[in-house]
mmCIF file of C-alpha atoms in Angstrom:
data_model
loop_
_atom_site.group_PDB
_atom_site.id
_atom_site.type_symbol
_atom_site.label_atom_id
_atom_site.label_comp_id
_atom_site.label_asym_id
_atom_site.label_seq_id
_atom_site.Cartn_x
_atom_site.Cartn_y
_atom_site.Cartn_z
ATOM 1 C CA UNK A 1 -13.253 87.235 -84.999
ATOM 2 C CA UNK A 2 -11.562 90.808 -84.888
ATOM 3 C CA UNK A 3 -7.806 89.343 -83.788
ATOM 4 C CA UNK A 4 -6.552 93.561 -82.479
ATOM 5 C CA UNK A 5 -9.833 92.880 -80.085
ATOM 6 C CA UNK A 6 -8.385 93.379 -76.306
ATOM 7 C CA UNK A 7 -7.883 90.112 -73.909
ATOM 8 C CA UNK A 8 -10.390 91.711 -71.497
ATOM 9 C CA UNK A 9 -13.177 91.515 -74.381
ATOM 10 C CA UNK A 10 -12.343 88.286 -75.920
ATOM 11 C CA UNK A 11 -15.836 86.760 -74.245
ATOM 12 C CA UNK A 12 -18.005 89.560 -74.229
ATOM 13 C CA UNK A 13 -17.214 89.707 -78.153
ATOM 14 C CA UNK A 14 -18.028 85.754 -78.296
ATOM 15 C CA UNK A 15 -21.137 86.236 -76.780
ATOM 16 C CA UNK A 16 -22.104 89.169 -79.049
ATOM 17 C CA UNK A 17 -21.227 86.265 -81.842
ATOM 18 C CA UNK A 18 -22.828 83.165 -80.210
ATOM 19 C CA UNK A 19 -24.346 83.866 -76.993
ATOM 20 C CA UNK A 20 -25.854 80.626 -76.799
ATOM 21 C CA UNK A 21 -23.351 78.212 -77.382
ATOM 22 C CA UNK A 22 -21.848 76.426 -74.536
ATOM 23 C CA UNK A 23 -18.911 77.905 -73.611
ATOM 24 C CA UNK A 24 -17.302 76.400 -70.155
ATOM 25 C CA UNK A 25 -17.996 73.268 -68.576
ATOM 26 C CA UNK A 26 -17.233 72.772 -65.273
ATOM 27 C CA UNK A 27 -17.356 71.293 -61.625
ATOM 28 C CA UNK A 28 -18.574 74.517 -60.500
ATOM 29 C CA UNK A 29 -20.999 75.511 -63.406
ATOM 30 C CA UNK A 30 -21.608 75.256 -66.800
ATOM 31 C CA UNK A 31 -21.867 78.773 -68.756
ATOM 32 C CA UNK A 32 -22.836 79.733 -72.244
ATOM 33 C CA UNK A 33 -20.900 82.876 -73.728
ATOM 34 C CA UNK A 34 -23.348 85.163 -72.632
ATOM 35 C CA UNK A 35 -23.957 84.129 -69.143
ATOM 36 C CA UNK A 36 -19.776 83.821 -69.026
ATOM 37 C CA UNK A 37 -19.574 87.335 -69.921
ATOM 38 C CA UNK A 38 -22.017 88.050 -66.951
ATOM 39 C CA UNK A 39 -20.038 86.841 -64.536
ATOM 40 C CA UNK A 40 -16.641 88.529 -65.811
ATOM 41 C CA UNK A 41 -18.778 91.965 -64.886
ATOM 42 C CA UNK A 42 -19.635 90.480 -61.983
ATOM 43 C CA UNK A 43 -16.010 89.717 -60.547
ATOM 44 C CA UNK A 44 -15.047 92.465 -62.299
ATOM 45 C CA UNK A 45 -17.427 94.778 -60.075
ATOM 46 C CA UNK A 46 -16.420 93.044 -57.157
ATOM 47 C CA UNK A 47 -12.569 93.319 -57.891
ATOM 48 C CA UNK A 48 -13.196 97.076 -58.334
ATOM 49 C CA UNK A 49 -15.156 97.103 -54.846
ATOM 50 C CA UNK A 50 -12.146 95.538 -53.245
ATOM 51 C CA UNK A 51 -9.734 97.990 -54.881
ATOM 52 C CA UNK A 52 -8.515 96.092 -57.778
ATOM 53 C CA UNK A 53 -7.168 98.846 -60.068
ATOM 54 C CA UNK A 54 -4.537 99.281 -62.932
ATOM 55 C CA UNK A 55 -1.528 97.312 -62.975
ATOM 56 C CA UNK A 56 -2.844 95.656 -59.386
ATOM 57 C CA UNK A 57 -2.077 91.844 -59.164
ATOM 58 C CA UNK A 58 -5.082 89.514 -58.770
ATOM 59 C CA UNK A 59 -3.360 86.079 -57.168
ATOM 60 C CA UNK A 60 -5.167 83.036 -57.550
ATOM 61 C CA UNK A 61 -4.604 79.769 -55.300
ATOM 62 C CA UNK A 62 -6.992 76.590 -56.806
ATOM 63 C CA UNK A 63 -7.545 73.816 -59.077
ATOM 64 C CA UNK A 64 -8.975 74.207 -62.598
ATOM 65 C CA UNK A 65 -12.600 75.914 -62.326
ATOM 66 C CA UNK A 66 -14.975 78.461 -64.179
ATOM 67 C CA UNK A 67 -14.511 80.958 -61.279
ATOM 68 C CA UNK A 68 -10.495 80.899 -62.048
ATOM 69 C CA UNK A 69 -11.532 81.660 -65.671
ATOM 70 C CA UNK A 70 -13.653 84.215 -65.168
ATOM 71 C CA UNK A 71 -11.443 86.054 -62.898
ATOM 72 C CA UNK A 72 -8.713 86.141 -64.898
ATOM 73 C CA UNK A 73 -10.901 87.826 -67.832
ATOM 74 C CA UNK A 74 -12.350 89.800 -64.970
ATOM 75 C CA UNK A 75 -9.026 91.054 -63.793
ATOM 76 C CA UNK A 76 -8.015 92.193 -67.154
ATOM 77 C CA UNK A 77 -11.045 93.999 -67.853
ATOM 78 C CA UNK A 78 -9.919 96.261 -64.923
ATOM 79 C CA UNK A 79 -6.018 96.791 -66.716
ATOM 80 C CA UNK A 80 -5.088 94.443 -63.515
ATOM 81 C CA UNK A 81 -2.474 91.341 -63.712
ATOM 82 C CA UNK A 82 -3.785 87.839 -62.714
ATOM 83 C CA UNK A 83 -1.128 85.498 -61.125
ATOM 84 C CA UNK A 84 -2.259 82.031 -60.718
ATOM 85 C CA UNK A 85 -0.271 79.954 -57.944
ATOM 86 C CA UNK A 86 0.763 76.423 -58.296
ATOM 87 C CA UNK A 87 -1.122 74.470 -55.878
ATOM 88 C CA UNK A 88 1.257 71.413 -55.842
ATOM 89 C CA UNK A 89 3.832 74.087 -53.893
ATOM 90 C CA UNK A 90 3.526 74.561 -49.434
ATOM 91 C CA UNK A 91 2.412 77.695 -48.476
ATOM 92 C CA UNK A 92 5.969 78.650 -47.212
ATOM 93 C CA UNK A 93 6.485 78.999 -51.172
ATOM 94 C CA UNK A 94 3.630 80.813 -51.415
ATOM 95 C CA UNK A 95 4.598 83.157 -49.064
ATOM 96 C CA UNK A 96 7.576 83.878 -50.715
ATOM 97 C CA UNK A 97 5.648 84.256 -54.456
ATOM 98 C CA UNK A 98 2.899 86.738 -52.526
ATOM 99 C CA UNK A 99 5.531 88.496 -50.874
ATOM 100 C CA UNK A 100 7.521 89.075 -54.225
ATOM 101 C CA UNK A 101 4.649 90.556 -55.832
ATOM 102 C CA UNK A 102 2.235 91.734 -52.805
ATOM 103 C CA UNK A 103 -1.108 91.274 -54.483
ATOM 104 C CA UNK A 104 -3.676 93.736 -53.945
ATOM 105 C CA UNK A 105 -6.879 90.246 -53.748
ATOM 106 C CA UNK A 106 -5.940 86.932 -53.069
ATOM 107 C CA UNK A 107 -7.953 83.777 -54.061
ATOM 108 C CA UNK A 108 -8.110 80.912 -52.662
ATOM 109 C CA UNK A 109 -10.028 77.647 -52.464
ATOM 110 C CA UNK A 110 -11.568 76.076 -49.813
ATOM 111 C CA UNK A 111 -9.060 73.312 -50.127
ATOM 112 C CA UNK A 112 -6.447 75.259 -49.299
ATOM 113 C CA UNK A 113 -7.605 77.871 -46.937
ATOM 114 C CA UNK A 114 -7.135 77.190 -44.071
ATOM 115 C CA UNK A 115 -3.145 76.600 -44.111
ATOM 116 C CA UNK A 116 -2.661 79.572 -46.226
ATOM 117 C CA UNK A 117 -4.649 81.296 -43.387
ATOM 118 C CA UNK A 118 -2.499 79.202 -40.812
ATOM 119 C CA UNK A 119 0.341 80.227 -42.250
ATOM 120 C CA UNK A 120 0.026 83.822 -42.755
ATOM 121 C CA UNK A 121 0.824 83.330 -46.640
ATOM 122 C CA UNK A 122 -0.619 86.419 -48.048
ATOM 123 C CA UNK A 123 0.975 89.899 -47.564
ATOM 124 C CA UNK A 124 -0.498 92.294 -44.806
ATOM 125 C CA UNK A 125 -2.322 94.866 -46.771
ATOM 126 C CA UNK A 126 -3.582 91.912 -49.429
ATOM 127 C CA UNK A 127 -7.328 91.460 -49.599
ATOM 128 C CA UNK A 128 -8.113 87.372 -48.573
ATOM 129 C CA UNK A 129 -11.591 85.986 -50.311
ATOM 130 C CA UNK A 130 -11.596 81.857 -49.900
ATOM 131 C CA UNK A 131 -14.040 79.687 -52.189
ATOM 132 C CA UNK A 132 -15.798 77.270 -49.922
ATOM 133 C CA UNK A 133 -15.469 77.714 -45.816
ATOM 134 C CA UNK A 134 -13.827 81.275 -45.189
ATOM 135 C CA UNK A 135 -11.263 81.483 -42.263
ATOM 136 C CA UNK A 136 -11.762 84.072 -39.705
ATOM 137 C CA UNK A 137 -11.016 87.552 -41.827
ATOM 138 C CA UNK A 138 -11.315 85.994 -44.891
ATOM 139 C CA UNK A 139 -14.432 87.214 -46.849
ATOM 140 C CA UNK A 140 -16.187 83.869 -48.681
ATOM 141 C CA UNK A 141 -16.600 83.619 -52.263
ATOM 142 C CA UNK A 142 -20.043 83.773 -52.650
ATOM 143 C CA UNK A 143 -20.611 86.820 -51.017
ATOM 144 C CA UNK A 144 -17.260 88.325 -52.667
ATOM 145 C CA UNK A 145 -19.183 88.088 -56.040
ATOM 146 C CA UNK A 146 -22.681 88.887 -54.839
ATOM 147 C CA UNK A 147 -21.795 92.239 -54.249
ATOM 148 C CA UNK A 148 -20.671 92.602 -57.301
ATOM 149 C CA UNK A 149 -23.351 91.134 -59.323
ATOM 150 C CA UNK A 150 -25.551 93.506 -57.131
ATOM 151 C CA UNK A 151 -23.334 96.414 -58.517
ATOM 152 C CA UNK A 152 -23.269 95.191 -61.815
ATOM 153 C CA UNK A 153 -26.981 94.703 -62.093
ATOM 154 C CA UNK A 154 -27.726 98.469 -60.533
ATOM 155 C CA UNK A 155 -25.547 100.638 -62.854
ATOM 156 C CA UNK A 156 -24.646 98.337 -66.047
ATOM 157 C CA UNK A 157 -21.856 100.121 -68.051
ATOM 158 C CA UNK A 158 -20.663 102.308 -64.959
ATOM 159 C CA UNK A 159 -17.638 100.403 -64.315
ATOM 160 C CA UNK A 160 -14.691 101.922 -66.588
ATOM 161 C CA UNK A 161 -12.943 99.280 -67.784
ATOM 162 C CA UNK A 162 -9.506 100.043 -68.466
ATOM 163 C CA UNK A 163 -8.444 97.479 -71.530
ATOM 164 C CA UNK A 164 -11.550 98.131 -73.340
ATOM 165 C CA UNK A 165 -11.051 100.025 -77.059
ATOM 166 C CA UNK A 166 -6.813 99.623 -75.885
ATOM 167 C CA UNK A 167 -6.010 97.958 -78.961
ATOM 168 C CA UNK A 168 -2.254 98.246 -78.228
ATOM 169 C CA UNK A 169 -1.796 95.514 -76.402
ATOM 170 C CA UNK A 170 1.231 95.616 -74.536
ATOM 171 C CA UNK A 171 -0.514 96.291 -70.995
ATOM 172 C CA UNK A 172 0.237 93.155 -68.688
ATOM 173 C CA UNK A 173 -2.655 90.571 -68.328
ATOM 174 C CA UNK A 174 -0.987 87.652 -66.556
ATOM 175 C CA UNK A 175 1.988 86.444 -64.076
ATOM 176 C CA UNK A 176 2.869 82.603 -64.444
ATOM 177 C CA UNK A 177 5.785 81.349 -62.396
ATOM 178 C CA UNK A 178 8.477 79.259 -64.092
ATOM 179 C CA UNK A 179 8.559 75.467 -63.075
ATOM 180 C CA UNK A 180 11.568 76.469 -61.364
ATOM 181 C CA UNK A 181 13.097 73.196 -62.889
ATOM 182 C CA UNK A 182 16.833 74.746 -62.815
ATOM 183 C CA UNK A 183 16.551 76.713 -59.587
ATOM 184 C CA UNK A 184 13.603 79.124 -57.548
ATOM 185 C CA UNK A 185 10.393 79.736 -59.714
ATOM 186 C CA UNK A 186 10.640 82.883 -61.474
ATOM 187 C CA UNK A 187 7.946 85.155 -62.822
ATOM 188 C CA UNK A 188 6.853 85.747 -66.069
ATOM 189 C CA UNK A 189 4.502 88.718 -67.355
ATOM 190 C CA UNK A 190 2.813 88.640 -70.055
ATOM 191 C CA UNK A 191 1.199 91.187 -72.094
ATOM 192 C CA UNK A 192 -2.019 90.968 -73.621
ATOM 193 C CA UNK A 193 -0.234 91.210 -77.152
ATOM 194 C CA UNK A 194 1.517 87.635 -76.162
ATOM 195 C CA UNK A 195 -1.665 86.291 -75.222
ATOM 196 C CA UNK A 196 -3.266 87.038 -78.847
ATOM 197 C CA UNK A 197 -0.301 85.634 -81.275
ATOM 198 C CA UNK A 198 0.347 82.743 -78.610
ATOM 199 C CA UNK A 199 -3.778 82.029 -79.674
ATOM 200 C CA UNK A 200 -3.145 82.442 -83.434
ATOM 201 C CA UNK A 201 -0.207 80.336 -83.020
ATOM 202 C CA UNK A 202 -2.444 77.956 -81.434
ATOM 203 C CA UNK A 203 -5.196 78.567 -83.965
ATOM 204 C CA UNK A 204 -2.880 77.855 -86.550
ATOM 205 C CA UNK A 205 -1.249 74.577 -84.964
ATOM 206 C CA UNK A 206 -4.563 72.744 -84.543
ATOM 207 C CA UNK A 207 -6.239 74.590 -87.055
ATOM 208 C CA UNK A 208 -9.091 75.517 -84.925
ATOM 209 C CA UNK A 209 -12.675 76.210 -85.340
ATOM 210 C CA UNK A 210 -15.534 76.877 -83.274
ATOM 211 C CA UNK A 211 -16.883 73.756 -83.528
ATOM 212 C CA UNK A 212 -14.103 72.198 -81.733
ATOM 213 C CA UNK A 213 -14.663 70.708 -78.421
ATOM 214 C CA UNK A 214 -11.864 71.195 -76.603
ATOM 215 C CA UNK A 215 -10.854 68.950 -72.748
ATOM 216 C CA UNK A 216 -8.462 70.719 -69.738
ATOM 217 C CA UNK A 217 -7.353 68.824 -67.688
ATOM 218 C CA UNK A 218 -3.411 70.408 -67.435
ATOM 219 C CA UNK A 219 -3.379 73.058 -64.813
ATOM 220 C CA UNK A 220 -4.500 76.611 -65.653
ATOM 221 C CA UNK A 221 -1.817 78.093 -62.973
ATOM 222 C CA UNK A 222 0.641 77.607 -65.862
ATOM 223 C CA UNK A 223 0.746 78.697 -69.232
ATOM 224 C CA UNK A 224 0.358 75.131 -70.996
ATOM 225 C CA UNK A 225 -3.486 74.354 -69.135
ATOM 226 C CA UNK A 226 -4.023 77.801 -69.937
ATOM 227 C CA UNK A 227 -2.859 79.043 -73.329
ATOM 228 C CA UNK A 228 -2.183 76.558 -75.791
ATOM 229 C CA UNK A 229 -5.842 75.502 -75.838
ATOM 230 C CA UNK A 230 -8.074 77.090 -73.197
ATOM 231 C CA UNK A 231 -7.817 80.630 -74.149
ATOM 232 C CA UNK A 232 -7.566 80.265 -77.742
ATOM 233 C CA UNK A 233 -10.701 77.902 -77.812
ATOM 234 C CA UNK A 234 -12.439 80.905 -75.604
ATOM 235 C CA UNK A 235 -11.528 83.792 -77.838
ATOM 236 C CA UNK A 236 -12.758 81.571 -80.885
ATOM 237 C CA UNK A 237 -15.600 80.213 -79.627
ATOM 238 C CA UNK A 238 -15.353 76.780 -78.962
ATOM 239 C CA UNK A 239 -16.697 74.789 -75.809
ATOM 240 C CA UNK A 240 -13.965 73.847 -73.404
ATOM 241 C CA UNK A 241 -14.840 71.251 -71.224
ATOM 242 C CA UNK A 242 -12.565 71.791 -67.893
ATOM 243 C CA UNK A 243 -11.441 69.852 -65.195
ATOM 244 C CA UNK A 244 -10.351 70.311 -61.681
ATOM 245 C CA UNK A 245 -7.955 67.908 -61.770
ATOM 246 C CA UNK A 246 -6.696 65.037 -64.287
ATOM 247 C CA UNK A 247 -8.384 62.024 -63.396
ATOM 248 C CA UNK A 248 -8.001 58.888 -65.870
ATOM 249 C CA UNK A 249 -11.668 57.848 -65.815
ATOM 250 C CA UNK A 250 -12.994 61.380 -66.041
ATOM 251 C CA UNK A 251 -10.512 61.939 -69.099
ATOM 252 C CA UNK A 252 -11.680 59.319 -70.876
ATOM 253 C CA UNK A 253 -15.567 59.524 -70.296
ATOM 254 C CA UNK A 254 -15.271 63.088 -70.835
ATOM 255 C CA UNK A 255 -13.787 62.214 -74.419
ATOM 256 C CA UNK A 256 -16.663 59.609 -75.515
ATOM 257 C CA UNK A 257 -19.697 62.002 -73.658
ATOM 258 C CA UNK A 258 -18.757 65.303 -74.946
ATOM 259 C CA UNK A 259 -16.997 64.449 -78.293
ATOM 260 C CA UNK A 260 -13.821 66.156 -77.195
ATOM 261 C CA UNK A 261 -12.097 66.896 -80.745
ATOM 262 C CA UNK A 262 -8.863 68.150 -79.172
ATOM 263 C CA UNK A 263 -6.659 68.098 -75.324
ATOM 264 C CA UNK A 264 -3.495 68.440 -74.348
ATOM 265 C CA UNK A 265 -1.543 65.394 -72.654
ATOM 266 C CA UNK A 266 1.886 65.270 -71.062
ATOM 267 C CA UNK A 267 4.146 62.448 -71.003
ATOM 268 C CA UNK A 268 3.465 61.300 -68.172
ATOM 269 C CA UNK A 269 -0.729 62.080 -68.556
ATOM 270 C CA UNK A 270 -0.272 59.825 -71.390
ATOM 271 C CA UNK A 271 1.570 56.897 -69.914
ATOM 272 C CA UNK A 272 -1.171 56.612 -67.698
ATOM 273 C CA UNK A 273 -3.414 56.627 -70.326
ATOM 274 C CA UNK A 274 -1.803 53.656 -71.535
ATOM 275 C CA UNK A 275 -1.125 51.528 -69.093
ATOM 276 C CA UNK A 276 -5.071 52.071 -68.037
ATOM 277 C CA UNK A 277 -7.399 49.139 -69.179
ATOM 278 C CA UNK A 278 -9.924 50.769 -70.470
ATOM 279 C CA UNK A 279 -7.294 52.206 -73.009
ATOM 280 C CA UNK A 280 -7.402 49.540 -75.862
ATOM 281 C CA UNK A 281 -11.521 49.755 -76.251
ATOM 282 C CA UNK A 282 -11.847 53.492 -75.240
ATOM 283 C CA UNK A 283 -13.834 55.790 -77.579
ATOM 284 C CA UNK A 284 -11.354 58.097 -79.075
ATOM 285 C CA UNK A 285 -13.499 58.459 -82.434
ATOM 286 C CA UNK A 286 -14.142 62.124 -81.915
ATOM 287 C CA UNK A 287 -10.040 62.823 -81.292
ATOM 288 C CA UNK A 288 -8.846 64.734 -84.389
ATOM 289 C CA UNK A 289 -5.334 65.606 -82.466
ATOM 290 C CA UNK A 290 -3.511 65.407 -79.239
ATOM 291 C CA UNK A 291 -1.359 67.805 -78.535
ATOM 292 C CA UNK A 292 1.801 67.120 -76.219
ATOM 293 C CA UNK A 293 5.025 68.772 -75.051
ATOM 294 C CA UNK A 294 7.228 69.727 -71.627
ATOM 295 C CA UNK A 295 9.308 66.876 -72.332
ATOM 296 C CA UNK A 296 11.079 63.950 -74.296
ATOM 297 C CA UNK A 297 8.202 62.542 -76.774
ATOM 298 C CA UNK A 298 9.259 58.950 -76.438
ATOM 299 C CA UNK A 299 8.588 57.333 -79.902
ATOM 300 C CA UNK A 300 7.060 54.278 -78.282
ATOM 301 C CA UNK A 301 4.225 57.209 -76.894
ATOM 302 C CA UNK A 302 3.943 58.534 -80.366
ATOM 303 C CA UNK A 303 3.364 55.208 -81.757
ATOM 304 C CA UNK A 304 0.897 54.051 -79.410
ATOM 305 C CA UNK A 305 -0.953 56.739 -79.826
ATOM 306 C CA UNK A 306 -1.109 56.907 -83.318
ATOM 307 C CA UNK A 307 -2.059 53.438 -83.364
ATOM 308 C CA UNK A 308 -5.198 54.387 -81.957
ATOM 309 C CA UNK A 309 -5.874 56.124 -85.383
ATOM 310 C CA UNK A 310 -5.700 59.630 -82.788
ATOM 311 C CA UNK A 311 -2.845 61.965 -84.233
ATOM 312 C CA UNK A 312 -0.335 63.548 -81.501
ATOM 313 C CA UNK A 313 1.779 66.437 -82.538
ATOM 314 C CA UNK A 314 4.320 68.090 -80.244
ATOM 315 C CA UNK A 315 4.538 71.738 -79.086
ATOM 316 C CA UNK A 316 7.927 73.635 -77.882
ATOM 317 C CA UNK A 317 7.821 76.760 -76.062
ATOM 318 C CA UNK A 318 8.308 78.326 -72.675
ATOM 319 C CA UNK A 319 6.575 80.514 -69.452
ATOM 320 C CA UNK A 320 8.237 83.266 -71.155
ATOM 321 C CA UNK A 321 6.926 82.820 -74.738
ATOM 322 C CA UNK A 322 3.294 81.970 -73.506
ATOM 323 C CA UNK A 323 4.184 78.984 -74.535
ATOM 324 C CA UNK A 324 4.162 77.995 -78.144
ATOM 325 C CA UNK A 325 7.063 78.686 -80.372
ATOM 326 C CA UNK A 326 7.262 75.457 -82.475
ATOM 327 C CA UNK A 327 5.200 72.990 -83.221
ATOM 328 C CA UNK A 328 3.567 70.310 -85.232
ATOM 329 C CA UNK A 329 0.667 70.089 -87.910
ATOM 330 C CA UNK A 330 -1.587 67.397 -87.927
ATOM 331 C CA UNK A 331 -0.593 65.929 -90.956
ATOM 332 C CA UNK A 332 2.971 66.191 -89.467
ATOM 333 C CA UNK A 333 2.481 64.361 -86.970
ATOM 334 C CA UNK A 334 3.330 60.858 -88.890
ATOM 335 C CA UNK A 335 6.136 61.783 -91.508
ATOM 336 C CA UNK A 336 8.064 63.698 -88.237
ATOM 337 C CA UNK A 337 7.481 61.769 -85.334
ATOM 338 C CA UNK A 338 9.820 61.878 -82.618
ATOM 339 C CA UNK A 339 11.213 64.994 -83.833
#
């Protein structure tokens, strides 16, 4: 794994490596390396056909899926900024987000269509594409990529992408909004240098390896779904098993079918977790780590956990630092708990 290589080619270089090997599972398709980096030229063709250039933001309204992936690699390929929105807020505080920024494409699943549509949420001159059933002016999904594929498959290579051989780093690749915890939601860029030493940092902290198996089920709209697993277990290799939403059943069927080595829980994820009753007897034999954070650890979390034979270490960081700063070791997580 070359560690200068650009965000925009972290999965085309995978699939050079391991084409085969599964490399996103999810609601909406399952994708080896190579066919993942297929689709990034896909949506990257079709962002180009809709305008998308350098420095262009890429907004991005929907749950956890492959497409959200894709198009955020997609995006970067093309020197453009992807700015996933936080579906939990009304589309007045969309507006306001979209307005701030004025994407040049905006996103948006079917889910959530049709009051962002009602409501006028995305700026006037900002391209509207909607995953599922497309509101009147909105061009749907499927068609949105088809295009591209179509372009992609005519004249492979012709696209110039803009990141690729830009070993740098410092162009911006994404724009997460703050949790807005201590007043409004504020934006954070980050470069594609952050990206890469927020996934050695990561690397490093669970000491990963392609073999890992890794489960999402945090948001990708902000940077703990996305960075301190996700995109380090994509740049290495690993198969990340993602979904749309956290679901207590699903997490813990997903653990026992796919042999899910490592995930990210919050506090309250895991307090769930515990008070479920299929908790006590679940299969949790392939867990080498949990990894948890945004919060106060209580110790009486910690404990339970780790009497499960499962060891949880904590992470510290911020939007702005992409997240991680500080963290825990594995064989930390016992001799410092509830630090």
């Amino acid at each position: 794994m070359d560690r200068a290589l650009p965000f925009g080619q972290w999965i085309h270089a995978a699939a050079a490596r391991c084409g085969g090997r599964p490399a996103l599972q999810a609601a909406d398709g399952t994708f080896d390396y190579a066919a993942l980096a297929r689709q990034i030229d896909a949506v990257a063709a079709a962002l180009a056909a809709a305008g998308v250039e350098r420095r262009a933001v890429v907004a991005w309204l929907g749950t956890n899926s492959a497409a959200m992936v894709a198009t955020l690699f997609a995006a970067a390929r093309l020197g453009a900024v992807f700015m996933p929105l936080n579906w939990r807020l009304a589309p007045p505080e969309h507006r306001a987000q979209l307005a701030a920024v004025g994407p040049r494409l905006l996103v948006v699943d079917g889910e959530f269509a049709p009051a962002c549509a009602e409501q006028q949420v995305a700026p006037p001159n900002t391209a509207r594409v909607a995953r599922g059933d497309a509101p009147l002016g909105w061009v749907p999904w499927s068609e949105f990529v088809a295009r591209g594929a179509a372009v992609a498959a005519a004249a492979p290579g012709a696209l110039a992408f803009a990141t690729d051989g830009d070993a740098a780093g410092d162009e911006p690749v994404l724009l997460c909004f703050t949790s807005g915890s201590t007043g409004a939601p504020k934006g954070a860029l980050l470069s594609a240098r952050a990206l890469a030493a927020n996934a050695d940092a990561a690397l490093q902290m669970h000491d990963l390896s392609a073999d890992d198996r890794v489960l999402t089920t945090l948001p990708l709209f902000h940077v703990g779904g996305l960075n301190i697993q996700t995109l380090p277990a994509l740049r290495l290799g690993c198969t990340v098993t993602l979904h749309a939403k956290f679901d207590l059943d699903a997490t813990l069927d997903a653990i026992a079918r796919e042999r899910i080595t490592l995930t990210v829980l919050v506090p309250a994820q895991l307090e769930a977790l515990l008070a479920h009753p299929r908790w006590p007897a679940a299969d949790l034999s392939s867990l080498r780590v949990i990894a948890t954070g945004s919060t106060v650890v209580l110790r009486r979390l910690i404990d339970a956990v780790h009497a499960r034979g499962v060891p949880l270490i904590q992470v510290w960081g911020a939007t702005e630092t992409g997240p991680v700063v500080c963290c825990q070791h594995a064989d930390e997580a016992r001799s410092h708990a509830g630090s």
